[in-house]
Short mmCIF file of C-alpha atoms in Angstrom, two decimals:
data_model
loop_
_atom_site.label_atom_id
_atom_site.label_comp_id
_atom_site.label_asym_id
_atom_site.label_seq_id
_atom_site.Cartn_x
_atom_site.Cartn_y
_atom_site.Cartn_z
CA MET O 1 43.41 -14.72 -4.64
CA ALA O 2 44.30 -11.43 -5.25
CA THR O 3 48.16 -9.79 -4.75
CA VAL O 4 49.34 -6.59 -3.95
CA THR O 5 52.81 -4.85 -4.17
CA VAL O 6 54.48 -2.82 -1.31
CA SER O 7 55.59 0.57 -2.78
CA PRO O 8 58.56 1.98 -1.86
CA LYS O 9 56.79 4.06 1.01
CA TYR O 10 55.69 0.64 2.20
CA GLN O 11 52.03 1.15 1.26
CA ILE O 12 49.71 -1.44 -0.68
CA THR O 13 46.33 -0.78 -2.51
CA LEU O 14 43.32 -3.40 -1.35
CA PRO O 15 42.01 -4.99 -4.68
CA ALA O 16 38.45 -3.90 -5.28
CA GLU O 17 36.91 -7.00 -4.90
CA VAL O 18 38.26 -7.05 -1.06
CA ARG O 19 37.04 -3.49 -0.55
CA ARG O 20 33.82 -4.64 -1.65
CA ALA O 21 33.47 -7.54 0.51
CA LEU O 22 34.45 -5.78 3.60
CA GLY O 23 32.05 -2.55 2.68
CA LEU O 24 35.62 -0.65 3.06
CA ARG O 25 35.26 2.91 2.47
CA PRO O 26 37.89 5.76 2.33
CA GLY O 27 39.25 7.03 5.50
CA GLU O 28 38.28 3.97 7.70
CA LYS O 29 40.77 2.25 9.61
CA LEU O 30 42.12 -1.28 9.46
CA ARG O 31 43.61 -2.92 12.58
CA VAL O 32 46.98 -4.79 11.63
CA GLU O 33 48.10 -7.78 13.29
CA VAL O 34 50.82 -10.39 12.41
CA VAL O 35 49.40 -14.24 13.07
CA GLU O 36 51.78 -16.88 12.74
CA GLY O 37 53.86 -15.26 9.82
CA GLU O 38 51.12 -13.78 8.06
CA ILE O 39 49.41 -10.16 7.96
CA ARG O 40 45.71 -9.80 9.29
CA LEU O 41 43.87 -6.68 8.44
CA ARG O 42 40.49 -6.24 10.15
CA PRO O 43 38.29 -3.23 10.03
CA VAL O 44 37.81 -1.24 13.15
CA ARG O 45 34.37 -0.47 13.72
CA PRO O 46 32.56 1.33 16.71
CA PRO O 47 30.06 -1.27 18.66
CA VAL O 48 26.47 -1.02 18.00
CA ARG O 49 26.11 0.53 21.45
CA GLU O 50 28.22 3.82 20.16
CA LEU O 51 26.59 3.85 16.91
CA LEU O 52 22.96 4.08 18.65
CA GLN O 53 23.98 6.89 21.15
CA LYS O 54 25.56 9.26 18.44
CA LEU O 55 22.50 8.58 16.48
CA LEU O 56 20.20 9.69 19.36
CA GLN O 57 22.20 12.68 20.10
CA ALA O 58 22.30 13.72 16.46
CA TYR O 59 18.67 13.04 15.56
CA PRO O 60 16.65 12.64 18.79
CA GLU O 61 13.33 13.79 16.91
CA GLU O 62 13.73 11.33 14.26
CA ALA O 63 14.83 8.43 17.07
CA GLU O 64 11.37 9.47 18.71
CA ALA O 65 9.46 9.17 15.53
CA LEU O 66 11.02 5.45 14.73
CA GLY O 67 10.06 4.57 18.37
CA ARG O 68 6.40 5.68 17.88
CA ALA O 69 6.16 4.13 14.33
CA THR O 70 7.70 0.87 15.29
CA GLY O 71 6.11 0.47 18.73
CA HIS O 72 9.61 -0.14 19.88
CA ASP O 73 11.18 2.38 22.60
CA ALA O 74 14.54 2.96 20.85
CA VAL O 75 15.05 6.20 22.96
CA GLY O 76 14.28 4.44 26.06
CA TYR O 77 16.80 1.57 24.74
CA VAL O 78 19.63 4.07 24.24
CA ARG O 79 19.02 5.88 27.48
CA ALA O 80 19.47 2.64 29.45
CA LEU O 81 22.65 2.02 27.48
CA ARG O 82 24.12 5.19 28.32
CA GLU O 83 23.37 4.27 31.91
CA GLY O 84 25.26 1.52 31.72
#
């Protein structure tokens, strides 16, 4: 188990093994909770639905090609998600 030191500005540096285990990247947000006297940090990641919608908006032609290549209607799936 790794230990960290709280700086005078109340900052900590997450050990490399923790960053790797969680796949953390610079700039990512962490949710901080106190649970039974302990600090719990959890990555804040968007739901898959949101990621799919962003990908479709950013790369509509690639999404269509992916659907054709795989036989799955990826674009139709994301459109259905948009509609609720």
